Short mmCIF file of C-alpha atoms in Angstrom, two decimals:
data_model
loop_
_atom_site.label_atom_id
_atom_site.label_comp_id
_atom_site.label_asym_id
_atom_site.label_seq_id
_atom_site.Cartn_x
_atom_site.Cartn_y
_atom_site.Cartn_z
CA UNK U 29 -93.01 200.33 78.62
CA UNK U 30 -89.31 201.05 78.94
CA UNK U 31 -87.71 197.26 79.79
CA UNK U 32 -85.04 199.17 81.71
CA UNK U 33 -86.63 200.21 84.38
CA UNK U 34 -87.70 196.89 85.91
CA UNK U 35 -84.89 194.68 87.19
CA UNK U 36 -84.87 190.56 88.60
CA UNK U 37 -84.28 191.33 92.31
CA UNK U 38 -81.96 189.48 94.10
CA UNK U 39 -83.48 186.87 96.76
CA UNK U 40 -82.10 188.82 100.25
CA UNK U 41 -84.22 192.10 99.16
CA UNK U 42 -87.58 193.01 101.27
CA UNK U 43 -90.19 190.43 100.72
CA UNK U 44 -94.24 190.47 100.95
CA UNK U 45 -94.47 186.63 101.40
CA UNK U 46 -93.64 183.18 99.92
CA UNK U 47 -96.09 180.72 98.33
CA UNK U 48 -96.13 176.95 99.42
CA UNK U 49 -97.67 174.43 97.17
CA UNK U 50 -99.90 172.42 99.06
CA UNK U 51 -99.40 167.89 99.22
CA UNK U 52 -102.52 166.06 99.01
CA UNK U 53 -102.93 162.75 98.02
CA UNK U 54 -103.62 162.83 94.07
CA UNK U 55 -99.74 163.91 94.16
CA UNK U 56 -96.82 162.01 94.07
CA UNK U 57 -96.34 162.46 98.06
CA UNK U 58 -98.98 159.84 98.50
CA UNK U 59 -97.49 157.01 100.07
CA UNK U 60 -95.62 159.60 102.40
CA UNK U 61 -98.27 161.91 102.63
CA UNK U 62 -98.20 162.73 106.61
CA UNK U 63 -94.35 162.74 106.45
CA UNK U 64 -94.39 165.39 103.99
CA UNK U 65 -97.20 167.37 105.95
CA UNK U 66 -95.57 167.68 108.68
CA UNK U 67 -92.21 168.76 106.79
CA UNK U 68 -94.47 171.64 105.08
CA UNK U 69 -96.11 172.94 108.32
CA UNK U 70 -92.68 173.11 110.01
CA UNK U 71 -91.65 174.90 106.66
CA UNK U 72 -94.73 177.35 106.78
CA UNK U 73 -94.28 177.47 110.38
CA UNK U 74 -90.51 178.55 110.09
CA UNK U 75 -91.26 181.29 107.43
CA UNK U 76 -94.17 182.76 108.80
CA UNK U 77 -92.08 183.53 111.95
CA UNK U 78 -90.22 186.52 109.21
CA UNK U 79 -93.03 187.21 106.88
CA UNK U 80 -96.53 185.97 105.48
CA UNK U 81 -96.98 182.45 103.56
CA UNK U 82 -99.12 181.72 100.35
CA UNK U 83 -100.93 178.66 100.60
CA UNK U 84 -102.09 177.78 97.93
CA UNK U 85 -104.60 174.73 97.68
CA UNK U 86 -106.06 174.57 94.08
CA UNK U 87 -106.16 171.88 91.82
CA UNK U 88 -102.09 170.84 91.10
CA UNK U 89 -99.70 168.05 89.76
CA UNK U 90 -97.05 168.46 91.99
CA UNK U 91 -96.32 171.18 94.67
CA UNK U 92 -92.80 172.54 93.29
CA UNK U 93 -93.68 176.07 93.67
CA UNK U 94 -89.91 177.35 92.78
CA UNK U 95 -90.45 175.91 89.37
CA UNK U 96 -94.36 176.73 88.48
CA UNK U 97 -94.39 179.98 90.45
CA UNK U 98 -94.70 183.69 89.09
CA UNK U 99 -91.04 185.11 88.41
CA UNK U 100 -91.56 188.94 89.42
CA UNK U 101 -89.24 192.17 88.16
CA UNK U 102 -89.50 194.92 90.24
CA UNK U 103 -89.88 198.61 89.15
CA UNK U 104 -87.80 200.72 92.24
CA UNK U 105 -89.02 204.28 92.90
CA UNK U 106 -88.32 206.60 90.23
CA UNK U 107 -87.46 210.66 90.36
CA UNK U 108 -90.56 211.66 90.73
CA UNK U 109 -91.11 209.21 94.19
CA UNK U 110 -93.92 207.34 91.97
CA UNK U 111 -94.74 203.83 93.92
CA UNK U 112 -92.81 200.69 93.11
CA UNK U 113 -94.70 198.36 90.62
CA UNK U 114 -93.83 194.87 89.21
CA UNK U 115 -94.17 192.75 86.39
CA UNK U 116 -95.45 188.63 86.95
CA UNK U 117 -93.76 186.81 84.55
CA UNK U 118 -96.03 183.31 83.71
CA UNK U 119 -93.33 181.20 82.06
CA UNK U 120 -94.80 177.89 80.83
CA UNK U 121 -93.92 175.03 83.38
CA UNK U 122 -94.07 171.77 81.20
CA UNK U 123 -93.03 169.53 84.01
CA UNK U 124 -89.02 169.40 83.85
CA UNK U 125 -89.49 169.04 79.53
CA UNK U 126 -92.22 166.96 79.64
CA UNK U 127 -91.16 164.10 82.06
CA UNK U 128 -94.19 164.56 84.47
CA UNK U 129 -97.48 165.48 84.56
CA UNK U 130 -97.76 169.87 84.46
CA UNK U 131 -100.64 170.91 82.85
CA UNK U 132 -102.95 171.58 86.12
CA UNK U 133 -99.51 173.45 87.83
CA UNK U 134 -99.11 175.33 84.77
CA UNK U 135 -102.26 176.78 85.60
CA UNK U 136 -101.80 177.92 88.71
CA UNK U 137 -100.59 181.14 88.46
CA UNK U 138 -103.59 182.73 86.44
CA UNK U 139 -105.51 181.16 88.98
CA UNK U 140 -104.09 183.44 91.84
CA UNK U 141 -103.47 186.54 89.93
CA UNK U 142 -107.34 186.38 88.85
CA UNK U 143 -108.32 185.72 92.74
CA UNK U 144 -106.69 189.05 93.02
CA UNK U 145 -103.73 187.65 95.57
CA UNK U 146 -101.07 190.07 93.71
CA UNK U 147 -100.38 193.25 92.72
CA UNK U 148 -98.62 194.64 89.61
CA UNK U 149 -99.20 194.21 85.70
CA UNK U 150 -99.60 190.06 84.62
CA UNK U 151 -97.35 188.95 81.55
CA UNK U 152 -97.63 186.23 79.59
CA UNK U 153 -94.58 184.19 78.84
CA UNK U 154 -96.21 181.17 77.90
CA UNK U 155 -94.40 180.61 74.81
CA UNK U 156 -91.40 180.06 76.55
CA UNK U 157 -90.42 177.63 78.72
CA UNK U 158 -88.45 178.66 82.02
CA UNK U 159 -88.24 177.07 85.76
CA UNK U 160 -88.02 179.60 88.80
CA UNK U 161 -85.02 176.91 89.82
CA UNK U 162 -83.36 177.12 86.84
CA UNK U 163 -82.25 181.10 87.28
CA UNK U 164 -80.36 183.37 89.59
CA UNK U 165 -79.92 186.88 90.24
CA UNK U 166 -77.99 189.11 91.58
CA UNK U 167 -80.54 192.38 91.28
CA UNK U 168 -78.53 193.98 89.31
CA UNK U 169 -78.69 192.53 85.38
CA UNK U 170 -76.78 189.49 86.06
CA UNK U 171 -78.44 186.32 85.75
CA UNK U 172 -77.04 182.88 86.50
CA UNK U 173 -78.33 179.68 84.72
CA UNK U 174 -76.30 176.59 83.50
CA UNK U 175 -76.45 175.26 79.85
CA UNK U 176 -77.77 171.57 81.22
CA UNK U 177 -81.01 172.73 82.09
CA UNK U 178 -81.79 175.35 79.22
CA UNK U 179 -80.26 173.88 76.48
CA UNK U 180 -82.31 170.29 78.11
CA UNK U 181 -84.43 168.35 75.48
CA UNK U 182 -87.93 169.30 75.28
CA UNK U 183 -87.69 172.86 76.86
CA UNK U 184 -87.28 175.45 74.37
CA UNK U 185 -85.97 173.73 71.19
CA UNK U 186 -84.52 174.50 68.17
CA UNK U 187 -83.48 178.05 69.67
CA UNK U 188 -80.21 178.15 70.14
CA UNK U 189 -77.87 178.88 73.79
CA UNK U 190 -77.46 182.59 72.13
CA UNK U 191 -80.81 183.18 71.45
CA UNK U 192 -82.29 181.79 74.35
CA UNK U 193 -79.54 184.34 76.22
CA UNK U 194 -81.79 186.84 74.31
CA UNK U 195 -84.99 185.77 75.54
CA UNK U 196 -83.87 185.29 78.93
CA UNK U 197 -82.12 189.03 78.78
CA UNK U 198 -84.88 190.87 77.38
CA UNK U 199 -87.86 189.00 79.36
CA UNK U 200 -85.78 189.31 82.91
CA UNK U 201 -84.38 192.60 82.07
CA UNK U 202 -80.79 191.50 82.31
CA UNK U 203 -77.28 193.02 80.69
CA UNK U 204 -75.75 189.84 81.38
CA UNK U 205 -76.02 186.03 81.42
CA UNK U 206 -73.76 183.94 83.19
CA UNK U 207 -73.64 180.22 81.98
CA UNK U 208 -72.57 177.34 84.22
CA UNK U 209 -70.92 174.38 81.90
CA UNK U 210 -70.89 171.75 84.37
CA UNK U 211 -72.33 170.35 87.81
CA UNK U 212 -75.29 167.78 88.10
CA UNK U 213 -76.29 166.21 91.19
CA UNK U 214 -77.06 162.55 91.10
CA UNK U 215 -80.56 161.41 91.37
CA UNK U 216 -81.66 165.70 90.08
CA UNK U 217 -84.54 165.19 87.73
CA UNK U 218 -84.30 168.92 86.68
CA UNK U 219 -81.48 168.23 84.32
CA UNK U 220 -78.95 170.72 86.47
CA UNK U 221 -81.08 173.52 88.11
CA UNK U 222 -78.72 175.93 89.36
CA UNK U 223 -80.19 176.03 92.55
CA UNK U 224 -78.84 172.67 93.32
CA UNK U 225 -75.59 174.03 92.70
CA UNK U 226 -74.58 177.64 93.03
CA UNK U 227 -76.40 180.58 94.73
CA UNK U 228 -75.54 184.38 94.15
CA UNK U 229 -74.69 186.03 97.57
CA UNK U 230 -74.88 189.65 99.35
CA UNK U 231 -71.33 191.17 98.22
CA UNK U 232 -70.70 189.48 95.04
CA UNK U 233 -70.33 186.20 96.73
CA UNK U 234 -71.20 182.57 95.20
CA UNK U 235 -72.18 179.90 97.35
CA UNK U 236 -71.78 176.21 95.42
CA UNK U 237 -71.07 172.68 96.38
CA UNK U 238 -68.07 171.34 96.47
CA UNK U 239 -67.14 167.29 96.71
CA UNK U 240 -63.58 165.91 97.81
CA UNK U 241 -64.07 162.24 97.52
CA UNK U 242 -62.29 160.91 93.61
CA UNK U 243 -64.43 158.25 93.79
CA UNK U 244 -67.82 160.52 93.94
CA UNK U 245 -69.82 160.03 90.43
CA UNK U 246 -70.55 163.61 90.82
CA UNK U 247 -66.86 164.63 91.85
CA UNK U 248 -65.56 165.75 88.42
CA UNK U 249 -68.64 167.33 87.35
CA UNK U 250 -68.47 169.70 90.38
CA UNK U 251 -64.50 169.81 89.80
CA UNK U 252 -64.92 171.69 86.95
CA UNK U 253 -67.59 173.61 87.96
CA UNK U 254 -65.46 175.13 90.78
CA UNK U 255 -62.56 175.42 88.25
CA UNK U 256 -65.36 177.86 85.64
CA UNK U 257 -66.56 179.82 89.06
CA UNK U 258 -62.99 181.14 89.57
CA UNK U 259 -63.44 182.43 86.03
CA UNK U 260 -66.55 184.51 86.33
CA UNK U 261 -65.85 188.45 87.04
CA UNK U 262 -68.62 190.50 88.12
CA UNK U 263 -70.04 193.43 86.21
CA UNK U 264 -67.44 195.75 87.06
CA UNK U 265 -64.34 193.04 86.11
CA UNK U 266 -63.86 192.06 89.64
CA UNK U 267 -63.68 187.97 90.85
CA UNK U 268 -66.64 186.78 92.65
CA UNK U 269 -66.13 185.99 96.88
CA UNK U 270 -66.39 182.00 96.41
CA UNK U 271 -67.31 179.83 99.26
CA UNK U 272 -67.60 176.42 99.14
CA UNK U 273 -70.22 174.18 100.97
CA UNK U 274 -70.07 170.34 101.81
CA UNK U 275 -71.27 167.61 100.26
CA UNK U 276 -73.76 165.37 101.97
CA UNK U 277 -73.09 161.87 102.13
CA UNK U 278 -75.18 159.90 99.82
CA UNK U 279 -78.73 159.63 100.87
CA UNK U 280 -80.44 156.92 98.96
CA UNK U 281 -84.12 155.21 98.86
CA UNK U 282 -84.58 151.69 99.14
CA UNK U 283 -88.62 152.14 98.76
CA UNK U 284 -89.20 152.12 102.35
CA UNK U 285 -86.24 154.15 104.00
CA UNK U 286 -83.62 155.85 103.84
CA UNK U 287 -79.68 154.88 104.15
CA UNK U 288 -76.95 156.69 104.22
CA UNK U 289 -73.65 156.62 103.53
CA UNK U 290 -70.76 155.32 101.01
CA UNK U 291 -72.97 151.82 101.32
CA UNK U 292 -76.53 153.56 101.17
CA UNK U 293 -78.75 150.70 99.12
CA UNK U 294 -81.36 152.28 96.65
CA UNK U 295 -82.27 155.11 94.75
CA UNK U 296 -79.71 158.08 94.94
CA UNK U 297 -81.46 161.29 95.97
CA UNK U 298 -80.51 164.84 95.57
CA UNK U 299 -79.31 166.22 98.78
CA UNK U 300 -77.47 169.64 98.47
CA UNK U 301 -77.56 172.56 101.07
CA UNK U 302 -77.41 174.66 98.27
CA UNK U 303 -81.06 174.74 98.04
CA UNK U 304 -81.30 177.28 101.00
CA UNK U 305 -84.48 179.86 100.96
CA UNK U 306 -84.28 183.82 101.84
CA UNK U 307 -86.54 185.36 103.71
CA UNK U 308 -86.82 188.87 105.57
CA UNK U 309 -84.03 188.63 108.15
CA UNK U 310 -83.20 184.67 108.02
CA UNK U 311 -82.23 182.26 105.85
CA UNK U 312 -83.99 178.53 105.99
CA UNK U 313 -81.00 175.96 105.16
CA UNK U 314 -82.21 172.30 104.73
CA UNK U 315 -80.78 169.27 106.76
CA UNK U 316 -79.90 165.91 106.71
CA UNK U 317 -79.52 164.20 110.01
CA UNK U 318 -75.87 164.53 109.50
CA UNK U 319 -74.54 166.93 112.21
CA UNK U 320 -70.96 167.65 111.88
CA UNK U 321 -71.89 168.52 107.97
CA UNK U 322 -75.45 170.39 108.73
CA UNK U 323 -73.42 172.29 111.58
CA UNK U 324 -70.59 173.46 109.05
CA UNK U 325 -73.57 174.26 105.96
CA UNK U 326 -75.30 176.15 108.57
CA UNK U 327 -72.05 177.98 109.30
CA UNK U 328 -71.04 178.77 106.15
CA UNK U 329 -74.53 180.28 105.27
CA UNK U 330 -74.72 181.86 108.23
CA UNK U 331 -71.34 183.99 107.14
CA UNK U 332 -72.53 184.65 103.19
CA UNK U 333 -75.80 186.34 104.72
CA UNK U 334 -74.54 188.26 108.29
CA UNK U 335 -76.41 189.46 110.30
CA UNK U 336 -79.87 187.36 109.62
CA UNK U 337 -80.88 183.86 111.82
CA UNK U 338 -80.30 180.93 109.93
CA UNK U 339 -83.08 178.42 110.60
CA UNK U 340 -82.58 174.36 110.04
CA UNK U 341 -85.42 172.75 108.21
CA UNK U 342 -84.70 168.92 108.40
CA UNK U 343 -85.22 167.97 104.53
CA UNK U 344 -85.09 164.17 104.42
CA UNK U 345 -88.39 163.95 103.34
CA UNK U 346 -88.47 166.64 100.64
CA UNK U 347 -85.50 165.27 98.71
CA UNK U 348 -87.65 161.95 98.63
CA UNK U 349 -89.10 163.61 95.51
CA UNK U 350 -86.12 164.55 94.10
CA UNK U 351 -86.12 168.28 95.74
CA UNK U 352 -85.27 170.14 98.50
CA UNK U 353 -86.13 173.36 100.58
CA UNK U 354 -86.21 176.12 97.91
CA UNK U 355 -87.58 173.75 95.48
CA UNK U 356 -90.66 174.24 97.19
CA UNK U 357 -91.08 177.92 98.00
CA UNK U 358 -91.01 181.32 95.60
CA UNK U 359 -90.80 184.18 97.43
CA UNK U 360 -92.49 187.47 96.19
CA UNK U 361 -90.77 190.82 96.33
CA UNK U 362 -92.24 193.83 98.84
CA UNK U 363 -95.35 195.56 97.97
CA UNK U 364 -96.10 192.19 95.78
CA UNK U 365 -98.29 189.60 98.04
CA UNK U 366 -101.86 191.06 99.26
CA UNK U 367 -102.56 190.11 102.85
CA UNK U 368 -105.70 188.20 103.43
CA UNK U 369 -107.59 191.35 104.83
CA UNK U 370 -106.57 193.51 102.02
CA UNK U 371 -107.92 190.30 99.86
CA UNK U 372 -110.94 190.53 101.24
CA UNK U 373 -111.37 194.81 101.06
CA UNK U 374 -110.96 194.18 97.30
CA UNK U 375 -113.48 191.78 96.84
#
């Protein structure tokens, strides 16, 4: 099968549905278990208003569905008008390199492709190790990652940043890998997932997170981040459209709530709005409680995507566990997700 013909879309193309990893109370969202309910109906509730959700309910570690979710190429019509078809890519999940539990989320995928929920050809990547979080792309052979995460202990060691470039090219399909050097949110247990930090846009436009304040842990990290995103070039030599998003104050954990703010008390938790989700005609952007900066995220998102809603999902919960809004959803390209009643015709 010619690898050429099959490409990573990019996240604003037509969708078929997105999958949501059900909480329950073997999983770490235990002692918040209703909080976290109700955060993932408003979530299903919010994307079902644009397109149909996966729920999926079988037997998991964790519910991070970004990260042990199928990672689908896309076959577009060819000469001949032949129908699109798709490739599910089953990367191994081990759990962030093996610092949780992974092996019943691992799983999951073969589960659902055996139940008959998808269409298009089932691949095995299982001998390499690659989070749904960890990659972007802009549909057109150009994949974004950063070196913190890939090159990460316990992920896909002793290959090398070039070869794993390799892998990731001829797997995904890609001409091009783009590597991001720096940038690490505090609290992130993903070891840098680029969706925490930078997100590819409509019009060659990259939407990262900026932070202004010196005395930030994370400020020089994301300093020179910005300072390599004014380097990239697109495909055809051009500078990407950056925009910049705010930073949320510091959300921290003391065990029983949340505080905020230069003074928060506890455990330092991952808040970024770059972990916004596209879906057919919107875009979900997580919040804070922090108006004027949720009101100028929402903004800004609202001008990388014209033309679709953008849709606040309050995220205080989510980032309890160390994630946030995409984090928890992978979206499925068209013609990909079968409905329920076309489920059930199969059977």
């Amino acid at each position: 099968m010619n690898n050429n013909q099959y490409r990573m879309p990019a996240e604003w193309e037509p969708q078929s549905g997105v999958q949501l990893t059900w909480p329950h109370a073997a999983t770490d969202w235990a002692p918040m278990l209703s909080d976290i309910l109700h955060t993932y109906d408003e979530m299903a509730a919010a994307i079902s208003r644009y397109e149909p959700v996966l729920r999926v309910g079988q037997p998991n570690n964790d519910t991070w569905a970004r990260d042990h979710g199928f990672i689908t190429l896309v076959k577009d019509e060819d000469e001949a008008g032949a129908d699109r078809s798709c490739r599910l890519l089953d990367f191994r999940f081990n759990g962030w390199g093996e610092k949780f539990p992974y092996m019943l989320d691992n799983a999951i995928n073969q589960r659902l492709y055996d139940e008959g929920r998808f269409r298009g050809e089932y691949v095995d990547c299982q001998d390499f190790v690659l989070e749904g979080g960890s990659i972007e792309s802009d549909g057109r052979g150009t994949i974004f990652t950063t070196t913190q995460c890939l090159l990460a202990p316990n992920r896909n060691q002793p290959l090398s940043k070039d070869e794993i470039e390799e892998v990731l090219k001829e797997r995904l399909c890609a001409h091009r890998v783009l590597w991001i050097d720096h940038g690490r949110l505090t609290g992130d247990d993903t070891d840098g997932h680029i969706d925490t930090l930078v997100r590819i846009c409509p019009d060659n436009t990259l939407l990262y997170v900026g932070c202004d304040d010196p005395h930030d842990e994370q400020y020089r990290e994301l300093h020179l981040m910005e300072q390599q995103l004014r380097t990239f070039r697109t495909a055809d030599g051009r500078p990407y459209r950056l925009m910049r998003l705010p930073m949320p104050r510091p959300i921290c954990d003391d065990g029983e709530k949340l505080t905020v703010g230069a003074h928060a008390q506890g455990e330092c938790l991952p808040a970024t709005y770059a972990n916004f989700l596209v879906v057919n005609g919107a875009v979900l952007c997580p919040t804070y409680a922090q108006p004027d900066l949720d009101e100028q995220a929402l903004r800004i998102i609202g001008q990388a995507f014209p033309g679709r809603d953008v849709v606040p999902v309050d995220c205080r919960t989510v980032i309890r566990q160390h994630g946030s809004l995409h984090c928890c959803t992978m979206q499925f390209p068209a013609g990909v997700l079968r409905g329920d009643d076309e489920l059930a015709e199969a059977k």
